[in-house]
């Protein structure tokens, strides 16, 4: 049974408005990244130390920053007042909400870092508010992550190569299965999806981590699957509607696939929305990237990939 009955929506007549919307979102995102000096990279790529602790009561970030202005470790004095310090959600809580008793501090990589620096820094965090430290010290330390600058640079290069390689292989695959013009349309849609998602992350100040890169690759796969379903229907209808224009054939194909597209998108959207709401801090950015990707990926399959195919065909 079809979720959406037979429709006759002229999607291709809306490509002008859709193009302006896409251009606005991409330009806005690119401007944000330029102003911020690029995407906000996590410790996975920049290197450094991330320490997350849990006090028994809420603490003021400004007081934490003031305490970290002068920290002495092994006879060396460090100024960590400009480090990134923030509250974050409790594990199992609704992700966007912040628990002000949880504090995360991200410290840059240091050439002359003392031995066991992370553990000693945690001890200093405990000294900041000794009355608010749990009796069980294992409950105080939520996590300690450490990534060297060289490893971070390698991971950054690997992440970029993973995305480029995926797009190149997709270009080859679509060219073989369909035609080159369809491959160009698919790549345009996938690039559009990644650029908009990356731009939204920059605008909202979200970090790009390895988990987010995994989300980007998942978005690429999801969007490609949706696009191929439409392309497959277009290929079938081109044979059956020989006297119709390509624009008419594409409109017909999208309308025929609309029920399947809506059902698939909604089920995926609800799953990642639940992950976003109750998945906790660890999976928060991954789920958010997937939410954006599902929406943008469904949109681009109709309003980016298909119009590019028409432009490529009219240019022949």
GROMACS .gro file of C-alpha atoms in nm:
model
  316
    1UNK     CA    1   0.000   0.000   0.000
    2UNK     CA    2   0.137   0.340  -0.096
    3UNK     CA    3   0.169   0.594   0.184
    4UNK     CA    4   0.114   0.878  -0.061
    5UNK     CA    5  -0.144   0.834  -0.336
    6UNK     CA    6  -0.074   0.923  -0.696
    7UNK     CA    7   0.069   1.275  -0.725
    8UNK     CA    8   0.148   1.507  -1.016
    9UNK     CA    9   0.376   1.767  -0.857
   10UNK     CA   10   0.590   1.971  -1.095
   11UNK     CA   11   0.913   1.954  -0.897
   12UNK     CA   12   1.134   2.077  -1.180
   13UNK     CA   13   0.948   2.409  -1.199
   14UNK     CA   14   1.066   2.479  -0.842
   15UNK     CA   15   1.436   2.429  -0.914
   16UNK     CA   16   1.501   2.805  -0.937
   17UNK     CA   17   1.376   2.868  -0.583
   18UNK     CA   18   1.551   2.553  -0.459
   19UNK     CA   19   1.876   2.667  -0.620
   20UNK     CA   20   1.860   3.003  -0.443
   21UNK     CA   21   1.795   2.830  -0.110
   22UNK     CA   22   2.088   2.593  -0.159
   23UNK     CA   23   2.318   2.876  -0.268
   24UNK     CA   24   2.219   3.083   0.037
   25UNK     CA   25   2.287   2.797   0.280
   26UNK     CA   26   2.620   2.707   0.119
   27UNK     CA   27   2.742   3.068   0.101
   28UNK     CA   28   2.630   3.139   0.457
   29UNK     CA   29   2.816   2.829   0.577
   30UNK     CA   30   3.131   2.910   0.380
   31UNK     CA   31   3.134   3.267   0.515
   32UNK     CA   32   3.099   3.130   0.867
   33UNK     CA   33   3.392   2.891   0.814
   34UNK     CA   34   3.608   3.168   0.666
   35UNK     CA   35   3.531   3.398   0.960
   36UNK     CA   36   3.607   3.117   1.208
   37UNK     CA   37   3.928   3.012   1.032
   38UNK     CA   38   3.777   2.688   0.903
   39UNK     CA   39   3.559   2.419   1.063
   40UNK     CA   40   3.586   2.382   1.439
   41UNK     CA   41   3.799   2.068   1.466
   42UNK     CA   42   3.786   1.840   1.768
   43UNK     CA   43   4.081   1.706   1.960
   44UNK     CA   44   4.083   1.410   1.719
   45UNK     CA   45   4.234   1.638   1.453
   46UNK     CA   46   4.399   1.925   1.643
   47UNK     CA   47   4.570   1.716   1.907
   48UNK     CA   48   4.588   1.797   2.277
   49UNK     CA   49   4.426   1.676   2.597
   50UNK     CA   50   4.056   1.671   2.682
   51UNK     CA   51   3.965   1.629   3.048
   52UNK     CA   52   3.604   1.591   3.164
   53UNK     CA   53   3.515   1.590   3.534
   54UNK     CA   54   3.198   1.576   3.738
   55UNK     CA   55   3.150   1.790   4.049
   56UNK     CA   56   2.874   1.716   4.299
   57UNK     CA   57   2.713   2.058   4.243
   58UNK     CA   58   2.699   2.314   3.957
   59UNK     CA   59   3.011   2.529   3.917
   60UNK     CA   60   3.066   2.860   3.741
   61UNK     CA   61   3.275   2.838   3.424
   62UNK     CA   62   3.424   3.180   3.495
   63UNK     CA   63   3.546   3.061   3.835
   64UNK     CA   64   3.705   2.755   3.671
   65UNK     CA   65   3.873   2.979   3.413
   66UNK     CA   66   4.000   3.213   3.686
   67UNK     CA   67   4.150   2.919   3.874
   68UNK     CA   68   4.324   2.792   3.560
   69UNK     CA   69   4.490   3.131   3.510
   70UNK     CA   70   4.791   3.012   3.712
   71UNK     CA   71   4.836   2.636   3.750
   72UNK     CA   72   5.162   2.494   3.885
   73UNK     CA   73   5.256   2.138   3.783
   74UNK     CA   74   5.599   1.991   3.864
   75UNK     CA   75   5.744   2.336   3.924
   76UNK     CA   76   5.615   2.476   3.593
   77UNK     CA   77   5.344   2.742   3.585
   78UNK     CA   78   5.084   2.720   3.308
   79UNK     CA   79   4.816   2.965   3.198
   80UNK     CA   80   4.513   2.764   3.086
   81UNK     CA   81   4.266   3.052   3.114
   82UNK     CA   82   4.230   3.067   2.734
   83UNK     CA   83   4.166   2.694   2.701
   84UNK     CA   84   3.822   2.581   2.587
   85UNK     CA   85   3.614   2.523   2.903
   86UNK     CA   86   3.248   2.426   2.887
   87UNK     CA   87   2.960   2.247   3.055
   88UNK     CA   88   2.817   1.947   2.880
   89UNK     CA   89   2.519   1.713   2.903
   90UNK     CA   90   2.506   1.429   3.151
   91UNK     CA   91   2.531   1.077   3.014
   92UNK     CA   92   2.183   0.951   2.931
   93UNK     CA   93   2.030   1.299   2.955
   94UNK     CA   94   1.873   1.490   2.669
   95UNK     CA   95   2.179   1.595   2.474
   96UNK     CA   96   2.114   1.969   2.417
   97UNK     CA   97   2.067   2.028   2.791
   98UNK     CA   98   2.380   2.118   2.987
   99UNK     CA   99   2.467   1.979   3.329
  100UNK     CA  100   2.658   2.259   3.503
  101UNK     CA  101   2.825   2.011   3.738
  102UNK     CA  102   3.001   1.853   3.440
  103UNK     CA  103   3.304   2.047   3.316
  104UNK     CA  104   3.522   1.969   3.013
  105UNK     CA  105   3.857   2.140   2.951
  106UNK     CA  106   4.041   2.103   2.621
  107UNK     CA  107   4.412   2.183   2.642
  108UNK     CA  108   4.643   2.233   2.342
  109UNK     CA  109   4.942   2.008   2.278
  110UNK     CA  110   5.261   2.114   2.458
  111UNK     CA  111   5.621   2.034   2.365
  112UNK     CA  112   5.745   2.040   2.727
  113UNK     CA  113   5.452   1.855   2.882
  114UNK     CA  114   5.534   1.709   3.229
  115UNK     CA  115   5.503   1.336   3.292
  116UNK     CA  116   5.153   1.212   3.382
  117UNK     CA  117   5.029   1.559   3.297
  118UNK     CA  118   4.664   1.453   3.254
  119UNK     CA  119   4.636   1.296   3.598
  120UNK     CA  120   4.809   1.591   3.763
  121UNK     CA  121   4.580   1.834   3.582
  122UNK     CA  122   4.278   1.642   3.712
  123UNK     CA  123   4.416   1.681   4.064
  124UNK     CA  124   4.433   2.057   4.005
  125UNK     CA  125   4.071   2.053   3.886
  126UNK     CA  126   3.982   1.884   4.214
  127UNK     CA  127   4.172   2.152   4.407
  128UNK     CA  128   3.963   2.422   4.237
  129UNK     CA  129   3.648   2.314   4.426
  130UNK     CA  130   3.760   2.060   4.690
  131UNK     CA  131   3.423   2.062   4.868
  132UNK     CA  132   3.247   1.959   4.545
  133UNK     CA  133   3.463   1.657   4.463
  134UNK     CA  134   3.293   1.318   4.511
  135UNK     CA  135   3.436   1.093   4.783
  136UNK     CA  136   3.492   0.828   4.518
  137UNK     CA  137   3.754   0.980   4.286
  138UNK     CA  138   3.656   0.742   4.004
  139UNK     CA  139   3.321   0.923   3.989
  140UNK     CA  140   3.499   1.258   3.954
  141UNK     CA  141   3.690   1.169   3.636
  142UNK     CA  142   3.447   1.118   3.348
  143UNK     CA  143   3.705   1.090   3.070
  144UNK     CA  144   4.061   1.175   2.970
  145UNK     CA  145   4.146   1.185   2.600
  146UNK     CA  146   4.488   1.257   2.463
  147UNK     CA  147   4.590   1.290   2.096
  148UNK     CA  148   4.935   1.395   1.974
  149UNK     CA  149   4.958   1.672   1.710
  150UNK     CA  150   5.118   1.436   1.455
  151UNK     CA  151   4.843   1.178   1.494
  152UNK     CA  152   4.582   1.452   1.473
  153UNK     CA  153   4.730   1.578   1.144
  154UNK     CA  154   4.733   1.223   1.003
  155UNK     CA  155   4.372   1.166   1.104
  156UNK     CA  156   4.274   1.496   0.941
  157UNK     CA  157   4.440   1.394   0.613
  158UNK     CA  158   4.283   1.047   0.628
  159UNK     CA  159   3.938   1.195   0.685
  160UNK     CA  160   3.966   1.422   0.381
  161UNK     CA  161   4.096   1.135   0.167
  162UNK     CA  162   3.811   0.910   0.283
  163UNK     CA  163   3.550   1.160   0.164
  164UNK     CA  164   3.730   1.232  -0.166
  165UNK     CA  165   3.781   0.860  -0.233
  166UNK     CA  166   3.415   0.788  -0.164
  167UNK     CA  167   3.304   1.058  -0.408
  168UNK     CA  168   3.549   0.936  -0.677
  169UNK     CA  169   3.433   0.574  -0.649
  170UNK     CA  170   3.071   0.686  -0.661
  171UNK     CA  171   3.145   0.886  -0.978
  172UNK     CA  172   3.287   0.573  -1.142
  173UNK     CA  173   3.005   0.348  -1.020
  174UNK     CA  174   2.722   0.575  -1.137
  175UNK     CA  175   2.894   0.632  -1.473
  176UNK     CA  176   2.907   0.255  -1.531
  177UNK     CA  177   2.557   0.177  -1.404
  178UNK     CA  178   2.385   0.475  -1.567
  179UNK     CA  179   2.553   0.751  -1.769
  180UNK     CA  180   2.815   1.015  -1.692
  181UNK     CA  181   2.552   1.292  -1.664
  182UNK     CA  182   2.381   1.095  -1.385
  183UNK     CA  183   2.715   1.055  -1.209
  184UNK     CA  184   2.772   1.432  -1.220
  185UNK     CA  185   2.423   1.489  -1.077
  186UNK     CA  186   2.484   1.243  -0.794
  187UNK     CA  187   2.823   1.395  -0.705
  188UNK     CA  188   2.673   1.746  -0.712
  189UNK     CA  189   2.402   1.634  -0.469
  190UNK     CA  190   2.647   1.463  -0.234
  191UNK     CA  191   2.887   1.759  -0.234
  192UNK     CA  192   2.587   1.986  -0.168
  193UNK     CA  193   2.485   1.771   0.132
  194UNK     CA  194   2.831   1.767   0.291
  195UNK     CA  195   2.888   2.141   0.235
  196UNK     CA  196   2.556   2.241   0.391
  197UNK     CA  197   2.602   2.008   0.690
  198UNK     CA  198   2.957   2.134   0.744
  199UNK     CA  199   2.834   2.494   0.716
  200UNK     CA  200   2.560   2.438   0.974
  201UNK     CA  201   2.818   2.286   1.210
  202UNK     CA  202   3.033   2.597   1.168
  203UNK     CA  203   2.740   2.835   1.224
  204UNK     CA  204   2.633   2.654   1.543
  205UNK     CA  205   2.991   2.615   1.667
  206UNK     CA  206   2.978   2.234   1.677
  207UNK     CA  207   3.304   2.040   1.662
  208UNK     CA  208   3.393   1.816   1.370
  209UNK     CA  209   3.523   1.489   1.515
  210UNK     CA  210   3.590   1.142   1.377
  211UNK     CA  211   3.231   1.053   1.465
  212UNK     CA  212   3.108   1.346   1.255
  213UNK     CA  213   3.325   1.233   0.961
  214UNK     CA  214   3.160   0.892   0.997
  215UNK     CA  215   2.824   1.071   0.987
  216UNK     CA  216   2.928   1.256   0.669
  217UNK     CA  217   3.015   0.926   0.499
  218UNK     CA  218   2.684   0.780   0.619
  219UNK     CA  219   2.503   1.083   0.477
  220UNK     CA  220   2.680   1.026   0.145
  221UNK     CA  221   2.559   0.666   0.141
  222UNK     CA  222   2.204   0.755   0.242
  223UNK     CA  223   2.170   1.039  -0.008
  224UNK     CA  224   2.321   0.825  -0.286
  225UNK     CA  225   2.074   0.546  -0.219
  226UNK     CA  226   1.781   0.787  -0.247
  227UNK     CA  227   1.924   0.939  -0.565
  228UNK     CA  228   1.982   0.600  -0.730
  229UNK     CA  229   1.620   0.497  -0.667
  230UNK     CA  230   1.502   0.808  -0.855
  231UNK     CA  231   1.761   0.760  -1.131
  232UNK     CA  232   1.654   0.398  -1.174
  233UNK     CA  233   1.293   0.507  -1.220
  234UNK     CA  234   1.404   0.779  -1.464
  235UNK     CA  235   1.590   0.521  -1.674
  236UNK     CA  236   1.280   0.300  -1.691
  237UNK     CA  237   1.050   0.590  -1.781
  238UNK     CA  238   1.284   0.724  -2.050
  239UNK     CA  239   1.220   0.400  -2.241
  240UNK     CA  240   0.843   0.410  -2.185
  241UNK     CA  241   0.790   0.783  -2.245
  242UNK     CA  242   0.999   0.830  -2.558
  243UNK     CA  243   0.815   1.142  -2.680
  244UNK     CA  244   0.823   1.322  -2.345
  245UNK     CA  245   1.089   1.573  -2.246
  246UNK     CA  246   1.350   1.473  -1.987
  247UNK     CA  247   1.202   1.725  -1.744
  248UNK     CA  248   0.860   1.559  -1.775
  249UNK     CA  249   1.012   1.214  -1.731
  250UNK     CA  250   1.200   1.324  -1.418
  251UNK     CA  251   0.888   1.480  -1.266
  252UNK     CA  252   0.696   1.160  -1.331
  253UNK     CA  253   0.975   0.949  -1.184
  254UNK     CA  254   1.001   1.158  -0.867
  255UNK     CA  255   0.624   1.145  -0.816
  256UNK     CA  256   0.627   0.767  -0.857
  257UNK     CA  257   0.909   0.737  -0.601
  258UNK     CA  258   0.766   0.996  -0.361
  259UNK     CA  259   0.588   0.753  -0.128
  260UNK     CA  260   0.899   0.539  -0.088
  261UNK     CA  261   1.119   0.846  -0.039
  262UNK     CA  262   0.895   0.996   0.232
  263UNK     CA  263   0.861   0.668   0.424
  264UNK     CA  264   1.236   0.596   0.415
  265UNK     CA  265   1.328   0.952   0.513
  266UNK     CA  266   1.077   0.971   0.800
  267UNK     CA  267   1.177   0.637   0.952
  268UNK     CA  268   1.546   0.729   0.936
  269UNK     CA  269   1.476   1.078   1.068
  270UNK     CA  270   1.284   0.951   1.372
  271UNK     CA  271   1.561   0.706   1.461
  272UNK     CA  272   1.838   0.969   1.453
  273UNK     CA  273   1.611   1.219   1.631
  274UNK     CA  274   1.572   0.975   1.921
  275UNK     CA  275   1.950   0.924   1.925
  276UNK     CA  276   1.992   1.302   1.938
  277UNK     CA  277   1.747   1.345   2.225
  278UNK     CA  278   1.846   1.057   2.453
  279UNK     CA  279   2.176   0.927   2.317
  280UNK     CA  280   2.392   1.141   2.544
  281UNK     CA  281   2.687   1.371   2.479
  282UNK     CA  282   2.907   1.113   2.305
  283UNK     CA  283   2.668   1.057   2.014
  284UNK     CA  284   2.516   1.406   2.012
  285UNK     CA  285   2.706   1.558   1.717
  286UNK     CA  286   2.686   1.235   1.515
  287UNK     CA  287   2.308   1.224   1.553
  288UNK     CA  288   2.275   1.596   1.474
  289UNK     CA  289   2.481   1.554   1.155
  290UNK     CA  290   2.257   1.265   1.056
  291UNK     CA  291   1.941   1.470   1.118
  292UNK     CA  292   2.068   1.746   0.892
  293UNK     CA  293   2.194   1.492   0.640
  294UNK     CA  294   1.864   1.305   0.612
  295UNK     CA  295   1.673   1.628   0.548
  296UNK     CA  296   1.927   1.776   0.307
  297UNK     CA  297   1.991   1.440   0.138
  298UNK     CA  298   1.623   1.388   0.059
  299UNK     CA  299   1.598   1.745  -0.069
  300UNK     CA  300   1.910   1.720  -0.287
  301UNK     CA  301   1.798   1.397  -0.455
  302UNK     CA  302   1.504   1.589  -0.597
  303UNK     CA  303   1.623   1.948  -0.633
  304UNK     CA  304   1.997   1.909  -0.701
  305UNK     CA  305   2.076   1.575  -0.864
  306UNK     CA  306   1.783   1.574  -1.108
  307UNK     CA  307   1.818   1.937  -1.231
  308UNK     CA  308   2.192   1.878  -1.293
  309UNK     CA  309   2.101   1.579  -1.513
  310UNK     CA  310   1.866   1.804  -1.714
  311UNK     CA  311   2.137   2.071  -1.752
  312UNK     CA  312   2.390   1.810  -1.862
  313UNK     CA  313   2.143   1.662  -2.111
  314UNK     CA  314   2.049   2.000  -2.259
  315UNK     CA  315   2.418   2.075  -2.307
  316UNK     CA  316   2.465   1.775  -2.536
   0.00000   0.00000   0.00000
